XYZ file of C-alpha atoms in Angstrom:
229
model
C -0.831 1.977 25.360
C -2.494 5.201 24.180
C -1.109 7.524 21.571
C -1.785 11.157 20.864
C -4.607 11.693 18.376
C -3.660 11.690 14.719
C -5.032 14.153 12.203
C -5.449 13.801 8.468
C -5.673 16.984 6.424
C -6.739 17.215 2.790
C -5.655 20.398 1.027
C -7.804 21.878 -1.729
C -5.348 22.597 -4.520
C -7.631 24.774 -6.606
C -10.997 26.469 -6.246
C -12.636 23.512 -7.974
C -11.028 20.292 -6.740
C -9.951 17.988 -9.611
C -11.357 14.457 -9.549
C -7.911 12.854 -9.466
C -7.385 9.482 -7.796
C -4.345 8.314 -5.855
C -4.924 4.576 -5.746
C -1.544 3.363 -4.534
C 1.669 4.438 -2.842
C 3.229 7.406 -4.665
C 0.372 7.477 -7.165
C 1.211 4.600 -9.522
C 3.043 1.285 -9.678
C 6.100 2.923 -11.225
C 6.195 5.098 -8.025
C 6.828 8.303 -9.978
C 4.406 10.392 -7.909
C 3.259 12.155 -11.093
C -0.297 13.223 -11.918
C -1.135 15.472 -14.871
C -3.104 18.178 -13.048
C -2.854 21.961 -13.275
C -2.609 23.202 -9.673
C -3.599 26.782 -8.974
C -3.563 28.762 -5.748
C -4.967 29.566 -3.253
C -4.414 26.361 -1.285
C -6.775 25.949 1.653
C -7.409 23.207 4.198
C -10.647 21.495 3.201
C -11.099 19.394 6.341
C -9.285 17.699 9.189
C -10.284 14.370 10.674
C -9.060 13.266 14.125
C -8.795 9.643 15.291
C -8.439 9.538 19.069
C -5.730 7.244 20.486
C -4.496 6.095 17.076
C -1.419 6.931 15.076
C -0.138 6.562 11.545
C 3.161 4.987 10.610
C 5.575 7.530 9.157
C 5.454 5.696 5.808
C 1.661 5.781 5.393
C 0.116 7.851 2.588
C -3.664 8.315 2.370
C -5.145 6.567 -0.681
C -7.906 8.332 -2.628
C -10.266 6.454 -4.957
C -13.953 6.165 -5.795
C -14.780 9.318 -3.845
C -13.222 8.017 -0.635
C -9.995 8.416 1.300
C -8.491 5.257 2.805
C -5.841 5.088 5.508
C -4.520 2.441 7.904
C -3.265 2.827 11.476
C -1.120 1.228 14.172
C -4.337 0.231 15.933
C -4.994 -2.279 13.159
C -7.770 -0.287 11.533
C -8.424 0.647 7.921
C -10.610 3.760 7.788
C -12.705 4.995 4.859
C -13.693 8.665 4.781
C -15.588 10.797 2.311
C -12.812 12.436 0.290
C -14.682 15.727 -0.061
C -15.972 16.176 3.485
C -13.856 13.913 5.709
C -16.950 12.242 7.106
C -16.420 8.725 8.442
C -17.900 5.944 6.255
C -16.536 2.693 7.709
C -13.657 1.092 9.603
C -12.200 -2.404 9.334
C -10.431 -3.988 12.315
C -7.494 -6.397 12.015
C -5.582 -8.153 14.805
C -2.338 -6.217 14.447
C -0.905 -2.891 13.268
C -0.830 -1.708 9.685
C 2.602 -0.193 9.014
C 2.043 1.004 5.465
C -0.575 2.348 3.068
C -3.392 0.253 1.679
C -3.934 0.136 -2.063
C -7.127 0.280 -4.144
C -8.175 -1.643 -7.233
C -11.564 -2.394 -8.794
C -13.653 -1.729 -5.685
C -11.250 -3.509 -3.329
C -8.990 -2.047 -0.649
C -5.980 -4.288 0.041
C -3.869 -3.854 3.172
C -1.218 -5.968 4.919
C -0.843 -6.253 8.693
C 1.890 -7.510 10.978
C -0.720 -9.919 12.401
C 0.338 -12.122 9.468
C -2.560 -11.488 7.112
C -3.236 -9.709 3.853
C -6.786 -8.333 3.802
C -9.049 -7.554 0.834
C -11.892 -5.265 1.887
C -14.978 -4.115 -0.015
C -14.452 -0.400 -0.617
C -18.173 0.367 -0.376
C -19.041 -1.053 3.039
C -15.791 -2.262 4.648
C -16.813 -5.923 4.612
C -13.964 -8.437 4.337
C -13.833 -10.178 0.957
C -10.972 -12.532 1.806
C -7.788 -12.787 3.843
C -4.535 -14.603 3.098
C -1.987 -15.715 5.680
C 1.401 -14.360 4.598
C 3.328 -15.965 7.457
C 4.530 -15.068 10.910
C 5.161 -11.341 11.171
C 3.097 -10.504 8.112
C 4.207 -7.536 6.048
C 5.294 -3.962 6.593
C 5.118 -3.011 2.889
C 2.223 -1.585 0.927
C 0.566 -4.124 -1.422
C 0.854 -3.588 -5.170
C -1.948 -4.581 -7.560
C -1.334 -5.144 -11.261
C -3.054 -7.418 -13.801
C -5.524 -8.626 -11.141
C -2.654 -9.834 -8.939
C -1.592 -8.570 -5.510
C 2.202 -8.488 -5.131
C 3.841 -8.157 -1.726
C 6.984 -9.100 0.158
C 6.946 -10.273 3.759
C 9.047 -9.724 6.848
C 9.736 -13.471 6.752
C 11.470 -13.112 3.368
C 8.864 -14.372 0.909
C 7.566 -12.542 -2.141
C 4.085 -13.529 -3.285
C 1.545 -13.008 -6.043
C -2.070 -13.502 -4.965
C -5.282 -13.480 -7.014
C -7.182 -10.241 -6.333
C -10.593 -11.828 -6.905
C -10.415 -14.792 -4.541
C -7.235 -14.522 -2.458
C -5.668 -17.682 -3.867
C -1.889 -17.971 -4.104
C -0.526 -17.716 -7.662
C 3.177 -18.055 -6.827
C 5.628 -17.568 -3.975
C 9.391 -17.123 -3.947
C 11.567 -17.294 -0.836
C 14.689 -15.207 -0.254
C 17.224 -15.117 2.556
C 16.293 -11.652 3.840
C 13.155 -9.835 4.983
C 11.366 -7.858 2.266
C 10.049 -4.685 3.833
C 10.096 -2.535 0.709
C 7.030 -1.840 -1.416
C 7.492 -3.234 -4.920
C 7.281 -1.445 -8.273
C 6.059 -2.751 -11.629
C 6.859 -2.112 -15.285
C 6.257 -4.197 -18.420
C 5.531 -7.497 -16.666
C 8.448 -7.113 -14.263
C 8.365 -6.617 -10.489
C 11.177 -4.774 -8.683
C 12.013 -4.630 -4.964
C 14.946 -4.401 -2.561
C 15.199 -6.882 0.310
C 16.950 -6.128 3.591
C 20.148 -7.681 2.230
C 20.239 -4.484 0.130
C 20.029 -6.357 -3.175
C 17.603 -5.153 -5.847
C 15.763 -8.003 -7.546
C 13.691 -8.141 -10.722
C 11.107 -10.920 -11.040
C 8.903 -12.099 -13.880
C 5.418 -11.000 -12.788
C 3.740 -14.050 -14.345
C 5.663 -16.801 -12.578
C 8.041 -15.160 -10.102
C 11.213 -16.284 -11.885
C 14.271 -14.211 -10.958
C 15.391 -12.217 -14.009
C 18.299 -10.414 -12.372
C 19.762 -9.296 -9.062
C 21.964 -6.267 -8.442
C 25.206 -5.930 -6.565
C 24.675 -5.235 -2.866
C 23.815 -1.588 -2.280
C 25.321 0.586 0.432
C 23.046 1.214 3.397
C 21.237 -0.439 6.289
C 17.625 -0.737 5.124
C 15.306 -0.200 2.148
C 12.190 -0.362 4.318
C 10.392 2.928 3.623
C 11.613 3.381 0.061
C 10.599 1.894 -3.280
C 12.135 1.523 -6.739
C 11.134 4.352 -9.094
C 10.724 3.347 -12.748
C 11.435 6.393 -14.913
């Protein structure tokens, strides 16, 4: 099936673009979306990049780090572009769609696919460093990296911590509902809402459950994330 082309547009927010990075969903692991930058008009489109017959999930944010822009598509590709010019640098191909943003840490781009795998990709050349099988259905959340660990929940209902360097499992906890929400982190605690609409707080070191909320009102927490403020 073919989709209409997608377009990514980067907007210059001042006459001299600040060298600010956006390494993860909503800018940081507390998901506040805050960066201390003085933005001045005029605002002009710097470049637009088209990918024929691909599309982005509605939840995907471009990730900017190390002079590059990273994005992931329904065609199972992670693309790296020059952040200043939009020129293509490399693409990585998985075996299933990416439904959420990748994340960047220490020269590694981490992205989770519904093909079942979590991928760690070299940010310089797009070469695969390692992959980890999350389980059938994979993940629809964006990975979170903190303290050299990758944290992610799966559509099967597991929540995992994986070593960023080598892709080895550190711990895994199983819940009775899919976890489609991207997690947040603060002071050695991980927060997420599963599809049973219960917010959970885990110890980041060992995965122990510290507390669980009452059931929230609503149908899904899929495209949202806890904000630590």
